[in-house]
PDB file of C-alpha atoms and ligand atoms in Angstrom:
ATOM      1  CA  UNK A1251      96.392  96.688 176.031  1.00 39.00           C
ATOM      2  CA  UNK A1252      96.197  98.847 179.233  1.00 37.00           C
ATOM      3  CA  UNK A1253      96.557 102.530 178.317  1.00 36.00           C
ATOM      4  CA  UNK A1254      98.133 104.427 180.698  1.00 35.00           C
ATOM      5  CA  UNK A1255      94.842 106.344 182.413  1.00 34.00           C
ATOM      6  CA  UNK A1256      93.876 103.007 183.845  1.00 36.00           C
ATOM      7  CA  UNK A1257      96.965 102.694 186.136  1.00 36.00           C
ATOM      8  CA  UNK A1258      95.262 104.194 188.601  1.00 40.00           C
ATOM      9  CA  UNK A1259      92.769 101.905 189.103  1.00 42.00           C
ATOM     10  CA  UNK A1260      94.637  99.046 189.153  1.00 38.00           C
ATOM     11  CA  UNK A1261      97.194 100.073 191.502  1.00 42.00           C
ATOM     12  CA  UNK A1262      95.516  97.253 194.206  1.00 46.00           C
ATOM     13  CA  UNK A1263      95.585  95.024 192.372  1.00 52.00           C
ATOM     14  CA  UNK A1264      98.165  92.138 192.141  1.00 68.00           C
ATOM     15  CA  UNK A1265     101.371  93.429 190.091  1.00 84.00           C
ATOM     16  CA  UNK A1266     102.159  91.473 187.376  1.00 93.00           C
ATOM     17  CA  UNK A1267     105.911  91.594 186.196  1.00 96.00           C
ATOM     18  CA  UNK A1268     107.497  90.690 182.941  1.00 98.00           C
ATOM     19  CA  UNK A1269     111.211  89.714 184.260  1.00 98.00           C
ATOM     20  CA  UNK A1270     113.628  89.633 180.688  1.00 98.00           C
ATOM     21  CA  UNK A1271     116.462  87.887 181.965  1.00 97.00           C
ATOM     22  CA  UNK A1272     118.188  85.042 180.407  1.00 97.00           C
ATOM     23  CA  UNK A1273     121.038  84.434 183.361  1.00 95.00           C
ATOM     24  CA  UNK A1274     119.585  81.656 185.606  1.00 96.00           C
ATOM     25  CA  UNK A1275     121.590  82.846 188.237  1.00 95.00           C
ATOM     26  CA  UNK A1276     119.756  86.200 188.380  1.00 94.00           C
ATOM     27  CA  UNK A1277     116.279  85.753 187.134  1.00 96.00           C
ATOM     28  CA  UNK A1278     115.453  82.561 189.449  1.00 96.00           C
ATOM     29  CA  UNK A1279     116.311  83.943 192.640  1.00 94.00           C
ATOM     30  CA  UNK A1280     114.638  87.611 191.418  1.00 95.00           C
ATOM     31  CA  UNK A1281     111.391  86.031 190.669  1.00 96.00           C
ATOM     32  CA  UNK A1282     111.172  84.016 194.025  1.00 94.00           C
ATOM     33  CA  UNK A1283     111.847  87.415 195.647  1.00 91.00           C
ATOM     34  CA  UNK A1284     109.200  89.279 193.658  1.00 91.00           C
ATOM     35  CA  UNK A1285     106.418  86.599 193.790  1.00 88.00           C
ATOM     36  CA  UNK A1286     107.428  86.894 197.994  1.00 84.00           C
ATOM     37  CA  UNK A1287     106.623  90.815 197.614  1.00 81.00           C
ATOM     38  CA  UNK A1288     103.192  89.724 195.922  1.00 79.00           C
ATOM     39  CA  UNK A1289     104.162  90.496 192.396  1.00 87.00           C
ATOM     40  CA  UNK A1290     102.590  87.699 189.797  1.00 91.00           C
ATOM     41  CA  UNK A1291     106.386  86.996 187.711  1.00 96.00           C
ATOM     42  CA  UNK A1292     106.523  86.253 184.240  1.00 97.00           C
ATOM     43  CA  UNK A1293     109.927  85.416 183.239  1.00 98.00           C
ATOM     44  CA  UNK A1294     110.859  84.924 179.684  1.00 98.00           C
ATOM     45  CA  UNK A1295     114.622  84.793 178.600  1.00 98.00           C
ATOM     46  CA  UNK A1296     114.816  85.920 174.615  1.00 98.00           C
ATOM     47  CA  UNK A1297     113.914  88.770 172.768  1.00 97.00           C
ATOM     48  CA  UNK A1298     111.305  87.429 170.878  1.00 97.00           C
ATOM     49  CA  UNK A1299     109.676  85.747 173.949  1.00 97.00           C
ATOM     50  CA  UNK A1300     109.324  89.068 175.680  1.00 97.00           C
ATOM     51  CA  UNK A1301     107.663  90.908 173.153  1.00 96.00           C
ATOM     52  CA  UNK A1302     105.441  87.965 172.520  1.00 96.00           C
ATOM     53  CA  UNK A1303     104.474  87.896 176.478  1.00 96.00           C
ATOM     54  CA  UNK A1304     104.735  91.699 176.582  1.00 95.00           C
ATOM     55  CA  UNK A1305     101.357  91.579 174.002  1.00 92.00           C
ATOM     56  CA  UNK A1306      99.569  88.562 175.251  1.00 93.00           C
ATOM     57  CA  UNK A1307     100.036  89.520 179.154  1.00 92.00           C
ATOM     58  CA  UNK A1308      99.346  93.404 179.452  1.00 89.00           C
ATOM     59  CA  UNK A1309     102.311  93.207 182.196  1.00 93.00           C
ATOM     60  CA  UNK A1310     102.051  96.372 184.439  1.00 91.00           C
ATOM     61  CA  UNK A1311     105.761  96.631 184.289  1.00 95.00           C
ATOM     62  CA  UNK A1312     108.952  95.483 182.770  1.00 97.00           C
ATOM     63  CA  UNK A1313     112.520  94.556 184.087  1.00 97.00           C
ATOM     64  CA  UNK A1314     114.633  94.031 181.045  1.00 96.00           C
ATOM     65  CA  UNK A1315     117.910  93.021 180.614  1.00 94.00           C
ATOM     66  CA  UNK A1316     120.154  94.690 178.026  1.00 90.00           C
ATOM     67  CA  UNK A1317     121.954  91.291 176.992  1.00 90.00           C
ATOM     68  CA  UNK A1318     119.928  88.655 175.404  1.00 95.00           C
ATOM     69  CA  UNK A1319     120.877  85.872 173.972  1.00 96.00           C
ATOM     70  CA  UNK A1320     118.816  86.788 170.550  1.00 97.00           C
ATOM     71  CA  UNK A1321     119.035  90.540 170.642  1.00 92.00           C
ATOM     72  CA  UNK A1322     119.535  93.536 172.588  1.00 91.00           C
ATOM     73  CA  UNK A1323     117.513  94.676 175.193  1.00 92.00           C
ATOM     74  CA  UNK A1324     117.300  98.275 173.718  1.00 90.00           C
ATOM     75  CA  UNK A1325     115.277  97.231 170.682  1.00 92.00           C
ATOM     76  CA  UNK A1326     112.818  95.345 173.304  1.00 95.00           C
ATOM     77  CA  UNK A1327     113.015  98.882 175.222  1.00 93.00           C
ATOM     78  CA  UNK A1328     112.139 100.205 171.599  1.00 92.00           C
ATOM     79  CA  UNK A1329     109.564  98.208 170.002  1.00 93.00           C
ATOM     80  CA  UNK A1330     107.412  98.485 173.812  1.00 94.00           C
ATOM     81  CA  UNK A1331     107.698 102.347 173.663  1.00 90.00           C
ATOM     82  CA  UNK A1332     106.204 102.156 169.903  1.00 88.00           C
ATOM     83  CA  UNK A1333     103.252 100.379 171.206  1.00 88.00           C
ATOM     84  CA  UNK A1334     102.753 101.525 175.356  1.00 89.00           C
ATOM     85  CA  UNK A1335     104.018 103.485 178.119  1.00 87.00           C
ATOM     86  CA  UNK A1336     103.931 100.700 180.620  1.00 92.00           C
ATOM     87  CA  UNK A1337     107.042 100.889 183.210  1.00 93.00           C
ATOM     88  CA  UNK A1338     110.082  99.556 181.918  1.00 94.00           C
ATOM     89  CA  UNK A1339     113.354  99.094 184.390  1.00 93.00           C
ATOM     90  CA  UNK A1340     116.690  98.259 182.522  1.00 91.00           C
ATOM     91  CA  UNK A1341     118.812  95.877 184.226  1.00 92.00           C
ATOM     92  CA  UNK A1342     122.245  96.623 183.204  1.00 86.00           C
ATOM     93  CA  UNK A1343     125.916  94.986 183.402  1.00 81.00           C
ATOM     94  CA  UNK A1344     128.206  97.372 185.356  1.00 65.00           C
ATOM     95  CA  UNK A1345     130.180  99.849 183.208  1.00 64.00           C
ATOM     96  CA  UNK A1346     127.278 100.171 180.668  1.00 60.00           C
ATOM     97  CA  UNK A1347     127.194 103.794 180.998  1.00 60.00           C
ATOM     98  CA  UNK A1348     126.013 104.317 177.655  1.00 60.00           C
ATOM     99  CA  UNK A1349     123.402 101.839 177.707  1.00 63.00           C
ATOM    100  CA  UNK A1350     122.034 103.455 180.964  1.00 64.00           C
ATOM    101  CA  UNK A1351     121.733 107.077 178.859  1.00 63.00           C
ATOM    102  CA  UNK A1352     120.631 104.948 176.010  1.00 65.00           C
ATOM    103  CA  UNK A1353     118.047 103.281 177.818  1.00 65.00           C
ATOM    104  CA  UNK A1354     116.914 106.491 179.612  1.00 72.00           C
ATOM    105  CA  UNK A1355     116.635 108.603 176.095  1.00 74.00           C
ATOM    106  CA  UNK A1356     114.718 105.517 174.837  1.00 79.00           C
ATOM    107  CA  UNK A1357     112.001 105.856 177.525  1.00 83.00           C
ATOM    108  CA  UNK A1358     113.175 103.643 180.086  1.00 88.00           C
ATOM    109  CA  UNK A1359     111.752 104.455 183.459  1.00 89.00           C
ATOM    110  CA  UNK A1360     114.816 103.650 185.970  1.00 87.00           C
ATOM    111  CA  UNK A1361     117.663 101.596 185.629  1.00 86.00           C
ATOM    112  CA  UNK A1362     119.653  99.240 188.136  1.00 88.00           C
ATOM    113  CA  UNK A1363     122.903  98.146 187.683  1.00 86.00           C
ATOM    114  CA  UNK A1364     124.323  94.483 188.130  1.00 87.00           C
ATOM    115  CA  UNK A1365     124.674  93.060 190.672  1.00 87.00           C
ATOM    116  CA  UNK A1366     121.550  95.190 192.877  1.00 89.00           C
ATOM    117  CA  UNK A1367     119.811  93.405 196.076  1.00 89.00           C
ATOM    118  CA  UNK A1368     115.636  92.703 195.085  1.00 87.00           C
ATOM    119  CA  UNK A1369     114.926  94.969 197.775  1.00 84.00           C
ATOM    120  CA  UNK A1370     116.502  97.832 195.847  1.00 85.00           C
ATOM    121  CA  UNK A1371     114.954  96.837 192.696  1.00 90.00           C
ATOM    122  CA  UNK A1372     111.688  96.510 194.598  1.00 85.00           C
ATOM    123  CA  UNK A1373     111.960  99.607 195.917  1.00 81.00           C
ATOM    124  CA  UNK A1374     112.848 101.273 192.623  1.00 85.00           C
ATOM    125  CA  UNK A1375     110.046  99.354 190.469  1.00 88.00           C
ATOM    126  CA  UNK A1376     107.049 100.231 193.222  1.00 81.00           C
ATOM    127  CA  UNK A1377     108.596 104.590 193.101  1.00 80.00           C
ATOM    128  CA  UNK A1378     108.409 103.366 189.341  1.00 85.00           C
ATOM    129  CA  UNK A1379     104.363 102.116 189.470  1.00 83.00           C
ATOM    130  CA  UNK A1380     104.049 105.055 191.698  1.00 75.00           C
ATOM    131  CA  UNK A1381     104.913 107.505 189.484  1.00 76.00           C
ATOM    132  CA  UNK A1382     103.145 105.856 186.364  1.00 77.00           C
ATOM    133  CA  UNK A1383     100.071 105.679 188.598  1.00 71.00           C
ATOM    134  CA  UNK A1384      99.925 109.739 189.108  1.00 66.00           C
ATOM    135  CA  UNK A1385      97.173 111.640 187.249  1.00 62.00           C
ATOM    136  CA  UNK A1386      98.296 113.352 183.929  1.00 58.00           C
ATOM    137  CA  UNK A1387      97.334 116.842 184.147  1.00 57.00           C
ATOM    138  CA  UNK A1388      93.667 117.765 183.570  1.00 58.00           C
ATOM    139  CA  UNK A1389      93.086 113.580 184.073  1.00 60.00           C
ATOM    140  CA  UNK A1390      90.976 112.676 187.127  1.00 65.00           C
ATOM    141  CA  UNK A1391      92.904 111.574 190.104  1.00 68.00           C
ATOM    142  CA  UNK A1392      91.239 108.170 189.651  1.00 78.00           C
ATOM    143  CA  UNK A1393      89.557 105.539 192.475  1.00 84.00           C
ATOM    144  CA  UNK A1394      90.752 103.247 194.360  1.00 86.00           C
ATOM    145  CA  UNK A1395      89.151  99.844 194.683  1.00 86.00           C
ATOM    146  CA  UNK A1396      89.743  96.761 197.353  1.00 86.00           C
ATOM    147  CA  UNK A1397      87.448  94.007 197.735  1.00 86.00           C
ATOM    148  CA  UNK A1398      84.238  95.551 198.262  1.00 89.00           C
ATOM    149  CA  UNK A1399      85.535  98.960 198.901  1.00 91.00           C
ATOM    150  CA  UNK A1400      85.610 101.987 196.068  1.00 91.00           C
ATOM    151  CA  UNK A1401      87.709 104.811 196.838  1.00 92.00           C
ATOM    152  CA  UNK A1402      86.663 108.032 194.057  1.00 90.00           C
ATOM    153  CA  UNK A1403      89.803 110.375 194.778  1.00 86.00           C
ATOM    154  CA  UNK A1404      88.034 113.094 192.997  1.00 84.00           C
ATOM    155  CA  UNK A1405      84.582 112.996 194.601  1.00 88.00           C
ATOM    156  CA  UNK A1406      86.461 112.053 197.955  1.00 90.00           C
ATOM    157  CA  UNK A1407      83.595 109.603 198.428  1.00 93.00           C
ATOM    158  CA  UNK A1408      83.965 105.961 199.369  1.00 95.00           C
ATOM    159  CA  UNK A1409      81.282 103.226 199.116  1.00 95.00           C
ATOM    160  CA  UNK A1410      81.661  99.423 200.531  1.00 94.00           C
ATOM    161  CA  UNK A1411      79.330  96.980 198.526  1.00 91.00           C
ATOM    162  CA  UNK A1412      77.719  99.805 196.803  1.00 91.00           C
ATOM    163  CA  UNK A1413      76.588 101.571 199.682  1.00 94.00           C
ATOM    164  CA  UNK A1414      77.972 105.455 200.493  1.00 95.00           C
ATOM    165  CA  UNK A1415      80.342 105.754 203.465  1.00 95.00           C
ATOM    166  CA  UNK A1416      79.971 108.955 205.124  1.00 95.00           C
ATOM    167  CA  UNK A1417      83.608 110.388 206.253  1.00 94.00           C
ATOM    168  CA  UNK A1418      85.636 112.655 207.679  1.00 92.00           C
ATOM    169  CA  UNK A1419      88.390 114.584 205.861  1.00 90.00           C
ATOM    170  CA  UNK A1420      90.626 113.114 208.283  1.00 91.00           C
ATOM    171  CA  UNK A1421      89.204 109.460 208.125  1.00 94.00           C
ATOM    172  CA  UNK A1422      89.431 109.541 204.602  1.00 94.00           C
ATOM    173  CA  UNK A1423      92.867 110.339 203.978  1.00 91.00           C
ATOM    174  CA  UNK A1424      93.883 107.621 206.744  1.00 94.00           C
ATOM    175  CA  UNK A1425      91.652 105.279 204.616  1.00 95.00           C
ATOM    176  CA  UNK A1426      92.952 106.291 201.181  1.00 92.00           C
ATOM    177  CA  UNK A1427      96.970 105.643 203.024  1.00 89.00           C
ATOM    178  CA  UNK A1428      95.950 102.439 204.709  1.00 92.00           C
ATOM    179  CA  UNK A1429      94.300 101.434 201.121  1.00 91.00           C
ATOM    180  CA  UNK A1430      97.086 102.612 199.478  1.00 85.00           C
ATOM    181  CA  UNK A1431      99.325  99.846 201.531  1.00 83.00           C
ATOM    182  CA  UNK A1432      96.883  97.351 201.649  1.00 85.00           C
ATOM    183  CA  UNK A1433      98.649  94.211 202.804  1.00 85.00           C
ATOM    184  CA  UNK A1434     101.978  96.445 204.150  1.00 83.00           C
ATOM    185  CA  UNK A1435     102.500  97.552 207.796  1.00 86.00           C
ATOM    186  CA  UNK A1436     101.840 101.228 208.066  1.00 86.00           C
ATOM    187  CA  UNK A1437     103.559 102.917 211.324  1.00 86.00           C
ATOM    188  CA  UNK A1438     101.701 104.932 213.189  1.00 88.00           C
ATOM    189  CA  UNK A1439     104.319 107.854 212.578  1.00 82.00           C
ATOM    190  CA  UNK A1440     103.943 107.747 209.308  1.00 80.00           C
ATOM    191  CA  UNK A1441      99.796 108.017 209.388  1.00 87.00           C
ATOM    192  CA  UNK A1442     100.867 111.025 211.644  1.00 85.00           C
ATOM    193  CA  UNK A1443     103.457 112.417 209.174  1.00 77.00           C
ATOM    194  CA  UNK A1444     101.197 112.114 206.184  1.00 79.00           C
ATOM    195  CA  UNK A1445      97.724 112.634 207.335  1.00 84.00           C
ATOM    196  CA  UNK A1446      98.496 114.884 210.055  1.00 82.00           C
ATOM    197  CA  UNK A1447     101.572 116.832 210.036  1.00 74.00           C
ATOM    198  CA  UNK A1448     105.374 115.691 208.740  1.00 66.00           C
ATOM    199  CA  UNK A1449     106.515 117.735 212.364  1.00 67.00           C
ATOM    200  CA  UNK A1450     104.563 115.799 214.422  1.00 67.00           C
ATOM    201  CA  UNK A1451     106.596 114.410 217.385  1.00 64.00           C
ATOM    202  CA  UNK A1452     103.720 114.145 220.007  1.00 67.00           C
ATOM    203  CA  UNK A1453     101.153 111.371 220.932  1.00 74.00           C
ATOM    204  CA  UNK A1454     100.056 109.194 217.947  1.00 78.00           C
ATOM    205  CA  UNK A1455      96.841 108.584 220.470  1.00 84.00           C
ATOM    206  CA  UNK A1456      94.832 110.305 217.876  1.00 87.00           C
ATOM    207  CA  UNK A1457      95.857 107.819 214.682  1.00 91.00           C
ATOM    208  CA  UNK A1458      94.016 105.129 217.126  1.00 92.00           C
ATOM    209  CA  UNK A1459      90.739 107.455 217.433  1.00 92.00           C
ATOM    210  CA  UNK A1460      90.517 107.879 214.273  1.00 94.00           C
ATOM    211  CA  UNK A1461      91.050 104.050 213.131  1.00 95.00           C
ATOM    212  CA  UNK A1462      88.504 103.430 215.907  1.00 95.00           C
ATOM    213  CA  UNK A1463      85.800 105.912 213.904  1.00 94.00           C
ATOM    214  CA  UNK A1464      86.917 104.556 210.595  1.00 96.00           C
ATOM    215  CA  UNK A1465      86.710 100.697 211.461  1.00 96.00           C
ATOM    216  CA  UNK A1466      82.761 101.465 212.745  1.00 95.00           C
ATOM    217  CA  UNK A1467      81.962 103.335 209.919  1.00 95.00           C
ATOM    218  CA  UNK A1468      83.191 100.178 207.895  1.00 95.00           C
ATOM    219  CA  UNK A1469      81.647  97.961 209.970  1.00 93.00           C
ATOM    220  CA  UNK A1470      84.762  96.165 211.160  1.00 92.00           C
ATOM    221  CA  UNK A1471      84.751  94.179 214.593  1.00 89.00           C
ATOM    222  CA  UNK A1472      87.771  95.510 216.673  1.00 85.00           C
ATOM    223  CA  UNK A1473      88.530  92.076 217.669  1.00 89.00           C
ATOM    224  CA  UNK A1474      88.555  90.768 214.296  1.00 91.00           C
ATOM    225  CA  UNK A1475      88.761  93.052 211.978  1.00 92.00           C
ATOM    226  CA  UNK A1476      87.799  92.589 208.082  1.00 94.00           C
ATOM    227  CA  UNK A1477      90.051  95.833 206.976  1.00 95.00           C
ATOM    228  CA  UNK A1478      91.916  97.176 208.988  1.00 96.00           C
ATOM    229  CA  UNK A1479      94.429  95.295 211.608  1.00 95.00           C
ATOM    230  CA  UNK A1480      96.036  95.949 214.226  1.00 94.00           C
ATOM    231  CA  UNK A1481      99.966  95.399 214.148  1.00 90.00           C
ATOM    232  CA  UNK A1482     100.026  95.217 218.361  1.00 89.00           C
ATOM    233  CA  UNK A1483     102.651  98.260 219.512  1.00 85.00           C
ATOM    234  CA  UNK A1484     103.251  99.570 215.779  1.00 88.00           C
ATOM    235  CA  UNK A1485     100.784 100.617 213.377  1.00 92.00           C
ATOM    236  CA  UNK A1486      98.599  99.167 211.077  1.00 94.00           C
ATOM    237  CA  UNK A1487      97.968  97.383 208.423  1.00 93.00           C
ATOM    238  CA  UNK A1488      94.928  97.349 205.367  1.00 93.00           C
ATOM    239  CA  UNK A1489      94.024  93.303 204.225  1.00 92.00           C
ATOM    240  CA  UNK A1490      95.237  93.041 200.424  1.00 86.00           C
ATOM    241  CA  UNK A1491      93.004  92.295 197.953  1.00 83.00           C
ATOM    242  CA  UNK A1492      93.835  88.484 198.401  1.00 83.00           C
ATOM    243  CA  UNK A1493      92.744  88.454 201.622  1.00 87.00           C
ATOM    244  CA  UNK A1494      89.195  90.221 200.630  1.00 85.00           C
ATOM    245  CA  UNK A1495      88.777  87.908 197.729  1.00 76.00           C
ATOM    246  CA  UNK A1496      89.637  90.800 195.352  1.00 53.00           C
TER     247      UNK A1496
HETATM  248 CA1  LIG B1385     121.883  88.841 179.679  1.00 88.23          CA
END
């Protein structure tokens, strides 16, 4: 099983999900919606199934419903914490207030409440991976790997096929973002915000310079770029790992 310093490194790499739902009417459309965000979706529907899956798959996270036909969620909830401290999100019936605190004291990581749109659970579940991702104090921040490209976030040194890139401060925290989002759309105001300065309201010119160094020093062709692309008028956007045969 995946102990929790390794989250770091595999934070590129395709999500997989153990859904615990047994309502068809929620888990079908939920998966379709996660494997469209690039999650790999296990769904199981039973107690027993889950914890079964939970030990054969190494899932990095868990959405669990609190109802199941052969048990109750919590136990699930319980019998995970004995054994790992990979995410778990409770999916809860409305006015389950006590299972929410229950959940939570149990070591549940979040909690959404029935009926919740996938982007909201989505957005929960990656602030979720996020989180469970972070260094524990005195731990190493941890590399970042993407196709052929190795990130070490404590060295600040990045190597493509085994060979050292040479960058700037600058170039390597737009790197580490972009790599970060690999496969999203990042705005050029947010490269600014984060990389820059959060009061930045001036020309973004400089984001483009600095892709510009970054792409030769990766060897990418402007025109047809291997890692970084260009989203025409908006930002930008790293190539997931699918896309670099990762
Ligand atoms: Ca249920």
């Amino acid at each position: 099983m995946r102990g929790p310093t390794t989250y770091r490194d595999i934070v590129l790499q395709r999500r997989r999900v153990l859904l615990v739902e047994d309502e068809e009417s929620i888990a079908e459309p939920l998966a379709a919606a996660l494997g469209r965000e690039g999650f790999e979706v296990l769904t199981e529907t039973t107690a027993a199934d889950a914890l079964a899956a939970f030990g054969r798959r190494s899932p990095d996270i868990v959405l669990l419903d609190v109802m199941l036909p052969d048990g109750d969620g919590r136990d699930v909830l319980r019998e995970i914490r004995a054994r790992s401290r990979t995410p778990v999100v409770m999916l809860t019936a409305r006015g389950e207030e006590l299972d929410r605190v229950l959940g939570l004291e149990l070591g549940a990581d979040d909690y959404v409440t029935k009926p919740f749109s996938s982007a909201e659970l989505v957005a929960r579940m990656r602030a979720v991976l996020r989180r469970a991702s972070a260094p524990a104090p005195g731990e190493g921040a941890g590399s970042l790997e993407v196709g052929d490209l190795r990130m070490d976030l404590d060295t600040r040194t990045v190597t493509r096929g085994g060979e050292t890139v040479e960058l700037t401060v600058k170039e390597f925290d737009l790197l580490r973002m972009l790599v970060e989002n690999a496969g999203r759309l990042v705005r050029r105001g947010e490269i600014v915000s984060e990389v820059w300065d959060p009061n930045w309201f001036g020309s973004t010119k400089t984001v483009d310079v600095h892709v510009s160094s970054l792409r030769k020093k990766l060897g990418d062709d402007p025109a047809e770029p291997r890692y970084v692309h260009t989203v025409r008028g908006v930002g930008f956007r790293f190539a997931s790992p699918d896309e670099l045969g990762a």
